[in-house]
CSV table of C-alpha atoms in Angstrom, one decimal:
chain,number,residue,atom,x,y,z
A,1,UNK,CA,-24.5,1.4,-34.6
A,2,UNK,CA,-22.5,2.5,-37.3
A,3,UNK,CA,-20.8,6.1,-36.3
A,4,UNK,CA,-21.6,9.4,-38.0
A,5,UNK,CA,-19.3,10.3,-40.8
A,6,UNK,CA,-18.0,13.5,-41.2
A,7,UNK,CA,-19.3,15.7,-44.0
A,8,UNK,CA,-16.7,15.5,-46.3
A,9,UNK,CA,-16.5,11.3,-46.1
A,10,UNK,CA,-19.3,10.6,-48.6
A,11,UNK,CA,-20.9,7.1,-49.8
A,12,UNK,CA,-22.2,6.3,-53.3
A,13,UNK,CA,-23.9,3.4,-54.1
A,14,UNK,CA,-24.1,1.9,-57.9
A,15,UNK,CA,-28.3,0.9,-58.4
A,16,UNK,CA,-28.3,-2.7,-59.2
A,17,UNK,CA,-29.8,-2.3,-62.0
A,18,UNK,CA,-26.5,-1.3,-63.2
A,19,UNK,CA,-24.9,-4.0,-62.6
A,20,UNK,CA,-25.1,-6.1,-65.3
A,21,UNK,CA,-24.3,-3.5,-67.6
A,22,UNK,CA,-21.1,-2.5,-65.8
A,23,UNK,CA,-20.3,-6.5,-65.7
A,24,UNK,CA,-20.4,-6.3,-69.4
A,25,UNK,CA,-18.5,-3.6,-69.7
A,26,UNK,CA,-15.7,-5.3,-67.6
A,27,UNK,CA,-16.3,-8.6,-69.9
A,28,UNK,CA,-15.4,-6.2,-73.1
A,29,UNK,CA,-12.7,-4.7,-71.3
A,30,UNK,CA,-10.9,-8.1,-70.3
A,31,UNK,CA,-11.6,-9.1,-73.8
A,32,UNK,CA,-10.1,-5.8,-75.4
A,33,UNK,CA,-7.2,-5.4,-72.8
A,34,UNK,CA,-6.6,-8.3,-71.0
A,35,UNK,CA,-4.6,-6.5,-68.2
A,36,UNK,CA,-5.7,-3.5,-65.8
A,37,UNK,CA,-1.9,-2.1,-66.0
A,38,UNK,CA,-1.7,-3.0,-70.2
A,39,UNK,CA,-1.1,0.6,-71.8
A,40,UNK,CA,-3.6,0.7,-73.6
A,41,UNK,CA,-6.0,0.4,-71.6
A,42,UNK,CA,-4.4,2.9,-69.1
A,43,UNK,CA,-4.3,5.8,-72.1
A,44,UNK,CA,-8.0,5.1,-73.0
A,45,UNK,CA,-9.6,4.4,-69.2
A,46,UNK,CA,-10.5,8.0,-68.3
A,47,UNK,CA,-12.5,8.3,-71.7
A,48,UNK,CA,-14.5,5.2,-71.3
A,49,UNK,CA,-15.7,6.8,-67.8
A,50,UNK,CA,-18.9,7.8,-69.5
A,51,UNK,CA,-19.4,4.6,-69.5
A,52,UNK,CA,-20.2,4.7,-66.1
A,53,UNK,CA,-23.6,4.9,-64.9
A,54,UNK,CA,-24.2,8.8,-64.8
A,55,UNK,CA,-24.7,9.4,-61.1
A,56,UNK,CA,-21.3,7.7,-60.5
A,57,UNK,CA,-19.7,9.2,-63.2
A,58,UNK,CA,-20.8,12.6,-62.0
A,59,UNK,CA,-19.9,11.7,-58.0
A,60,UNK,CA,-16.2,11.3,-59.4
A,61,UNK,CA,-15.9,14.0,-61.6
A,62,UNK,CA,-16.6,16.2,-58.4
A,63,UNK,CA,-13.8,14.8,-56.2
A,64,UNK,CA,-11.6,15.4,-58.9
A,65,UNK,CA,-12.8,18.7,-59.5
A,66,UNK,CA,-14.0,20.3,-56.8
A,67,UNK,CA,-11.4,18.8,-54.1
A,68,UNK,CA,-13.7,18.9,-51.4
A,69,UNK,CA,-14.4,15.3,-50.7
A,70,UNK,CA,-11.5,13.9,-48.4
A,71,UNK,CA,-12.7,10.0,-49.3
A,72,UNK,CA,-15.8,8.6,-51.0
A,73,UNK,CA,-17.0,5.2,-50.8
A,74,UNK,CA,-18.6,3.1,-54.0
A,75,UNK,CA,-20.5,0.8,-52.7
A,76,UNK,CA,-22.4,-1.8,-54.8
A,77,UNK,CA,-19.9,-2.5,-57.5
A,78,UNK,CA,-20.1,-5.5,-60.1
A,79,UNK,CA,-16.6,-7.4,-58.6
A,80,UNK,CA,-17.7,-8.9,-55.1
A,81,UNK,CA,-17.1,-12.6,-56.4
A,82,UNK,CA,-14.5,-15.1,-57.5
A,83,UNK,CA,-11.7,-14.2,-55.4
A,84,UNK,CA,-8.9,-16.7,-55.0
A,85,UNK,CA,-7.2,-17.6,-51.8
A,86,UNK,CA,-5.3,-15.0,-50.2
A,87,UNK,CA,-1.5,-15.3,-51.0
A,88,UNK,CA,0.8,-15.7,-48.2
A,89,UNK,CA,3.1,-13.0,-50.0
A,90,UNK,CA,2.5,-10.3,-52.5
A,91,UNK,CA,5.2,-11.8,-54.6
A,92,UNK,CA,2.9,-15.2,-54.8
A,93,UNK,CA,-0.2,-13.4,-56.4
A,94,UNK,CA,-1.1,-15.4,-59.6
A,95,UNK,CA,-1.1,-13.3,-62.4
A,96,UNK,CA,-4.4,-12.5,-63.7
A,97,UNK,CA,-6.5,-13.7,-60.3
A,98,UNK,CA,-8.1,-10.8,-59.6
A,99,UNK,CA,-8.8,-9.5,-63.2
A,100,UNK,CA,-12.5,-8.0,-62.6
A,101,UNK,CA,-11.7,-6.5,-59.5
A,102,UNK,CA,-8.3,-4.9,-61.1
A,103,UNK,CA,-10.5,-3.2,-64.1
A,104,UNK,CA,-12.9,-1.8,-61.7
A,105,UNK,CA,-10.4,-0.8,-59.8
A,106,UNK,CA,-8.2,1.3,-62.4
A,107,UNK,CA,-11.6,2.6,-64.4
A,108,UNK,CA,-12.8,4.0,-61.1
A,109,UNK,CA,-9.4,5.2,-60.3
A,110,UNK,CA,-8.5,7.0,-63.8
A,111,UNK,CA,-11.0,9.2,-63.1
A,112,UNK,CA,-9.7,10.5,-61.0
A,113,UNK,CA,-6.3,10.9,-62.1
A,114,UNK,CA,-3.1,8.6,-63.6
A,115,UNK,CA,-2.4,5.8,-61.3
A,116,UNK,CA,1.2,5.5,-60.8
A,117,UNK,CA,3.6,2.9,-58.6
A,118,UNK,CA,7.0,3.6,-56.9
A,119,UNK,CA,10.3,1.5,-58.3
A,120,UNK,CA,10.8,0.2,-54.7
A,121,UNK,CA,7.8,-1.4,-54.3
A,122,UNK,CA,6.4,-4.5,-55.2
A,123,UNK,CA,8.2,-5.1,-58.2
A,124,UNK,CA,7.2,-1.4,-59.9
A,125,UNK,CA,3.8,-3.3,-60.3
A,126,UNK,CA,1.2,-1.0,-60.7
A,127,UNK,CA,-1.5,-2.2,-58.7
A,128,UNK,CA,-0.4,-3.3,-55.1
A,129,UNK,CA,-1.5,-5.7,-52.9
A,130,UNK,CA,-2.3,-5.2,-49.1
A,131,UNK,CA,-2.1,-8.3,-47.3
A,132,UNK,CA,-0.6,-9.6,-44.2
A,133,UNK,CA,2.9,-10.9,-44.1
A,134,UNK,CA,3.9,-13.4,-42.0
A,135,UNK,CA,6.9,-12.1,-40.2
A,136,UNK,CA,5.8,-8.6,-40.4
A,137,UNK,CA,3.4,-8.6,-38.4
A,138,UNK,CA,4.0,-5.7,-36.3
A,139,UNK,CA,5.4,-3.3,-39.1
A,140,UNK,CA,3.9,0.4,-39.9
A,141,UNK,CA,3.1,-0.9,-43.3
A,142,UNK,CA,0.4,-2.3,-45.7
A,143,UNK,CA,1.8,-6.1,-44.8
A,144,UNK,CA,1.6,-5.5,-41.0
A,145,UNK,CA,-1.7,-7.0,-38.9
A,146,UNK,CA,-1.0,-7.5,-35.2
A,147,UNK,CA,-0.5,-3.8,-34.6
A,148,UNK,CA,-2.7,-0.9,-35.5
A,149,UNK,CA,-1.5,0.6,-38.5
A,150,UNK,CA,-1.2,4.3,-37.5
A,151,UNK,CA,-2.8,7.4,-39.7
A,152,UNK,CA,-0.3,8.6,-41.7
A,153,UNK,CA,-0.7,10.1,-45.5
A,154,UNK,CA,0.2,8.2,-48.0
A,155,UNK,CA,4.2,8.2,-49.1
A,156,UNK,CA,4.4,11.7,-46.6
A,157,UNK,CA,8.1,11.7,-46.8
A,158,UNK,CA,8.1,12.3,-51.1
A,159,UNK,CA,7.5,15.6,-52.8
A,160,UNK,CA,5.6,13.9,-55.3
A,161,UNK,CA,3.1,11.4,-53.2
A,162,UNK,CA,-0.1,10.4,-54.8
A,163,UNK,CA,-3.0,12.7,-55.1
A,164,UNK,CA,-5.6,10.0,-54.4
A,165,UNK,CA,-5.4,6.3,-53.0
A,166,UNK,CA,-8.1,3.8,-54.0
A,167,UNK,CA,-8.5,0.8,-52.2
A,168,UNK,CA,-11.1,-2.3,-53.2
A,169,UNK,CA,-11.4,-4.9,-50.7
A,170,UNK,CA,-11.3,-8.5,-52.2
A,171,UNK,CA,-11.8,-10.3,-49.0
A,172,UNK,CA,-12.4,-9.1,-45.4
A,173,UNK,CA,-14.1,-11.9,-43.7
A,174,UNK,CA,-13.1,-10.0,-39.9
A,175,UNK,CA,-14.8,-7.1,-41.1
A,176,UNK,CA,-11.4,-5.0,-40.3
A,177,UNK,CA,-12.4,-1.4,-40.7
A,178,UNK,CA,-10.1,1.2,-42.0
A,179,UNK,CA,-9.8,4.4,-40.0
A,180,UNK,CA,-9.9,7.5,-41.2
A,181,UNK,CA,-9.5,11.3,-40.4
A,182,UNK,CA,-9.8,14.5,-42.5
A,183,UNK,CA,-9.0,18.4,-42.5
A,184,UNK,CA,-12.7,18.9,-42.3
A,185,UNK,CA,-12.7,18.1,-38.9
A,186,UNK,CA,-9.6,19.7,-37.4
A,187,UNK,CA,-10.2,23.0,-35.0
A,188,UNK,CA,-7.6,24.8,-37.0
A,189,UNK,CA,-7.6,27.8,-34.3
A,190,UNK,CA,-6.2,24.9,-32.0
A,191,UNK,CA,-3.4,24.5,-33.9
A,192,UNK,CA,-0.1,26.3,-33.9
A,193,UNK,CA,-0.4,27.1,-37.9
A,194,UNK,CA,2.4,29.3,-38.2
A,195,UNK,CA,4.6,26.6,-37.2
A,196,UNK,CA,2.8,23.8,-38.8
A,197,UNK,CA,3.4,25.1,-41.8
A,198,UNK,CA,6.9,26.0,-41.9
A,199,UNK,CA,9.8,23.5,-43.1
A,200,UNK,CA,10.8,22.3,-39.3
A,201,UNK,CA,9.6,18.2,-39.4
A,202,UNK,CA,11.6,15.4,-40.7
A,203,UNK,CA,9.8,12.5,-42.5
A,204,UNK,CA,11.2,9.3,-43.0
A,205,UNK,CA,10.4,6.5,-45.8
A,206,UNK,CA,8.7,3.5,-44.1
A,207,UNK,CA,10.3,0.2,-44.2
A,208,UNK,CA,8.7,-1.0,-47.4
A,209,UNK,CA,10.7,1.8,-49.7
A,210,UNK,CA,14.0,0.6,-47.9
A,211,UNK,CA,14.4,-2.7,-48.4
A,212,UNK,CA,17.3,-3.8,-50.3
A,213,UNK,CA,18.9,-0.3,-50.9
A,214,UNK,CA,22.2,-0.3,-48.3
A,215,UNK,CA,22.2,1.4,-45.4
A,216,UNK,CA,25.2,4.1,-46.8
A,217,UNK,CA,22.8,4.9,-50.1
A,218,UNK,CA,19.7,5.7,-47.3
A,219,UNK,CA,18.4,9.2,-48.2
A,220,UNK,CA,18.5,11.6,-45.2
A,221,UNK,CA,15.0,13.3,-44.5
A,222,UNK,CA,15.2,17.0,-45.1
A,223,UNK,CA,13.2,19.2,-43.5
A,224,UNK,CA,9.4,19.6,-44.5
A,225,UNK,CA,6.0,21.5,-43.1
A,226,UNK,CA,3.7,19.0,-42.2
A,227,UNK,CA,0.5,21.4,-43.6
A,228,UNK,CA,0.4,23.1,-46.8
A,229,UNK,CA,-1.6,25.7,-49.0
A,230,UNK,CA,-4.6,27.2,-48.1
A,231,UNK,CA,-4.3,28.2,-44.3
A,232,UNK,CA,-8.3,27.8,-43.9
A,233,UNK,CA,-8.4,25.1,-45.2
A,234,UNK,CA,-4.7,22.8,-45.0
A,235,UNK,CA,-4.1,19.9,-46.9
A,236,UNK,CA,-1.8,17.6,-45.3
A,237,UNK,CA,1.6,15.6,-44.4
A,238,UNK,CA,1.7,13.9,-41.8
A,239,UNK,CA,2.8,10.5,-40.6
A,240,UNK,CA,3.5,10.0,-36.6
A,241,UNK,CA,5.1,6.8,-36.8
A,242,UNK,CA,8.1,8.2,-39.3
A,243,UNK,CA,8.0,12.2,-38.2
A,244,UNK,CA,10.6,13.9,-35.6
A,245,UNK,CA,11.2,17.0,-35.1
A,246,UNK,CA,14.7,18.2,-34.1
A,247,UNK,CA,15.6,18.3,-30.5
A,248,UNK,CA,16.7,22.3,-30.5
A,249,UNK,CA,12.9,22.5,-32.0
A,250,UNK,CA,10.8,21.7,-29.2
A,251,UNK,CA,8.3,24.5,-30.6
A,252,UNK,CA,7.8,22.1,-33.4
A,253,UNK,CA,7.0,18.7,-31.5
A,254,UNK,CA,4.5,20.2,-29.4
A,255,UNK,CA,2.7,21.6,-32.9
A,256,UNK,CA,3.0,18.7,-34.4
A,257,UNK,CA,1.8,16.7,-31.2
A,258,UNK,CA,-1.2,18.7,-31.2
A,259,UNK,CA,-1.8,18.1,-34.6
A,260,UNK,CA,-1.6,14.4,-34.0
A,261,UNK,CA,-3.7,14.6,-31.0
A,262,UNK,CA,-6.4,16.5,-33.0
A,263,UNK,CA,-6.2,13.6,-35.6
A,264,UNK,CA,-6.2,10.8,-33.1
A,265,UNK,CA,-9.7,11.8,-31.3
A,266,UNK,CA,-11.4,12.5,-35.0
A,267,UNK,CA,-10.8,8.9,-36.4
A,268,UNK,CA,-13.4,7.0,-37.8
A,269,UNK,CA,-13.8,3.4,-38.7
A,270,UNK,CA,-15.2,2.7,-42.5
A,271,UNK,CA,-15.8,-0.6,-43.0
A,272,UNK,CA,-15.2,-1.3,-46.7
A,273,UNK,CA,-17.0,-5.2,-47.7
A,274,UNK,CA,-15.7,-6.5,-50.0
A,275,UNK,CA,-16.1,-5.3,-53.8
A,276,UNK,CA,-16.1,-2.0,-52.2
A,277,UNK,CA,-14.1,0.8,-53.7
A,278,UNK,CA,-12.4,3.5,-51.2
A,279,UNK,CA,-11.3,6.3,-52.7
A,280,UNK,CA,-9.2,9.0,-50.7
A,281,UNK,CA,-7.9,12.0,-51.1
A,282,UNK,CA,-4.3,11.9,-50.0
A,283,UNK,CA,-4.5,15.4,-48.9
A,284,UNK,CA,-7.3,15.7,-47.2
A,285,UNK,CA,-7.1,12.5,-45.4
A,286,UNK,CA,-5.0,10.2,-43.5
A,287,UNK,CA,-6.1,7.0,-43.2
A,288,UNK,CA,-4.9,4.0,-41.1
A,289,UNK,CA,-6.2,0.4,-40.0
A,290,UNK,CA,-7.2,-1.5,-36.9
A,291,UNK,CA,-5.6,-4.2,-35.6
A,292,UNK,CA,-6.1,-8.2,-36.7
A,293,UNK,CA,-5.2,-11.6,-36.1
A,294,UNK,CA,-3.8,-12.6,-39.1
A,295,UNK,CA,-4.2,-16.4,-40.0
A,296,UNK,CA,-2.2,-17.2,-43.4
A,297,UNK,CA,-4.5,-19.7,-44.5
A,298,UNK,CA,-6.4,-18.3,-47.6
A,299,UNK,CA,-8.9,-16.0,-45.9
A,300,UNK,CA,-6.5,-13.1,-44.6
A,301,UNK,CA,-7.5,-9.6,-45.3
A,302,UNK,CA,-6.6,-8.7,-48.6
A,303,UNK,CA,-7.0,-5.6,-50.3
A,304,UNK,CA,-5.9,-4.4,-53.4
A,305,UNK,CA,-4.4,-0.9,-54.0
A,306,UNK,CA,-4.0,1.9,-56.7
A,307,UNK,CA,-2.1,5.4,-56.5
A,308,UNK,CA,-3.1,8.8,-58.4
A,309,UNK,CA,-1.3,11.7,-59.8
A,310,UNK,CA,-3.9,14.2,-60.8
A,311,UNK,CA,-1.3,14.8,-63.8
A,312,UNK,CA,1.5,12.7,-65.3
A,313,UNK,CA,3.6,16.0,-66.5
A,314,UNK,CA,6.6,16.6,-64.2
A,315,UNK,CA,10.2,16.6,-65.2
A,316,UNK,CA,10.9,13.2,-63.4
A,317,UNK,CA,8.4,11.6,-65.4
A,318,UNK,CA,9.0,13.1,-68.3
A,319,UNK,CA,9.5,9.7,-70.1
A,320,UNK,CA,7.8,7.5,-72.1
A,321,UNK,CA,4.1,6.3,-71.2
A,322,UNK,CA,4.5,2.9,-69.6
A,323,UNK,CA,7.9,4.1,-67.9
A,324,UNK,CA,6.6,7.6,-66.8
A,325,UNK,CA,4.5,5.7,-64.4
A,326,UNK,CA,6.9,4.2,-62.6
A,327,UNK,CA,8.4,6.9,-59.9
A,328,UNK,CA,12.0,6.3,-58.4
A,329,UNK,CA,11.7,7.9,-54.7
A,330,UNK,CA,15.6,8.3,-54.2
């Protein structure tokens, strides 16, 4: 039996009726654009959301909105087919495979925001891939399999992290769920808030944001609150697996442990099939992955991935279009 999701973890499922439509739509769009990331496409995609069947346009319009959603599944979308091979590397991804899925993808993700990528990963490409990596298996990254990947917001260690992460799943033949935890479930008068939210927790970049850049240029994690903004109701940063607190603090593990603990027990498995669309809000959320056994022979796990900024506006990205979505974390 499936488990119960919390209230704020809400499913939406295009009619099929729809479908056809919406796999015209895509047709015209590959047509018009040709590429997901192509800037054109990018400046026009959050118009042609009323292109969307209403019910789902309206379902994303109050995420975006109202900001009380911590994820939302769209189920049911028009992209579940014609998925090549998994790649054994995110570097051999042929160009163009995943076209359909990539549209979807970046219309259902504009509305919500401006999807953006960092300059240390994957080649500043906008979309990412998630996808095992043979030699990485145990890394606390997107590329790891053997080893649960831990809850952790999304890029916790940057100022400006992503607003929303969206996820579609273009093959999951082992049915690996993704896990899952929001603020709406936390018992906020267990937690030491007055601690929580004050600057004492040092959050690292994971490994992904650090390769290649020598060890001397490494940034040094200042100190940061791991919640933030309302006190009823937090939004978050946190991510165990690259989090310490200083040793004089010891006030400040034992918060953020009980934080941790607090997220732990409320975990929940979603299982996203594949032409699925996970949508989280990446501070109202952490989100994480169970364990596989990764195979690299074509049928991995492979999922692939979009970040959000609500808004584009910020004096580092005050640069032209196509450039001001590329953020440089250092």
């Amino acid at each position: 039996m499936a488990p119960t999701l919390p209230a704020d973890i809400a499913e939406t499922t295009v009619d099929p009726a729809d479908r056809p439509g919406l796999r015209s739509l895509l047709d015209s769009l590959v047509r018009r654009y040709d590429r997901a990331d192509a800037p054109a496409f990018l400046r026009d995609a959050p118009g042609l959301g009323a292109a969307l069947p209403l019910a789902l346009h309206e379902r994303l319009f109050q995420m975006r909105e109202l900001d009380d959603t911590a994820a939302l599944v769209v189920r049911g979308g028009p992209v579940g087919d014609g998925v090549p091979p998994t790649p054994g590397h995110w570097q051999d991804r042929v160009p163009g495979a995943t076209r359909y899925q990539d549209f979807w993808l970046t219309l259902l993700a504009s509305q919500l925001g401006e999807p953006v990528c960092w300059s240390t990963l994957q080649g500043s490409r906008l979309l990412g891939d998630v996808l095992p990596i043979k030699g990485e298996e145990e890394e606390q990254t997107g590329h790891g399999s053997a080893t649960e990947l831990a809850f952790h917001v999304e890029d916790a260690f940057h100022d400006r992290r992503c607003d929303l992460l969206a996820l579609l799943t273009l093959r999951n033949v082992d049915r690996v769920p993704t896990t899952l935890a929001t603020t709406g479930s936390l018992d906020l008068a267990a937690l030491d808030l007055d601690v929580l939210f004050e600057p004492r927790f040092l959050i690292s970049p994971d490994p992904e944001h650090l390769r290649g850049l020598p060890a001397a240029d490494r940034p040094q994690p200042r100190l940061s609150a791991v919640l933030h903004g309302r006190r009823d109701s937090p939004a978050l940063r946190v991510d165990p697996a690259f989090t310490r607190a200083p040793e004089a603090d010891p006030a400040a593990r034992r918060a953020f442990d009980g934080l941790c603990a607090q997220l732990a027990d409320r975990l929940v498995p979603v299982e996203v099939p594949v032409g699925d669309v996970l949508l989280i809000n990446n501070h109202r959320a952490v989100h994480g992955r169970r364990p596989f056994r990764a195979r690299y022979d074509g049928t991995d796990r492979w999922l692939r991935k979009a970040t959000v900024l609500r808004e584009l506006s910020h004096p580092d990205t005050a640069l032209p279009s196509a450039r001001a979505r590329v953020l440089n974390p250092f």
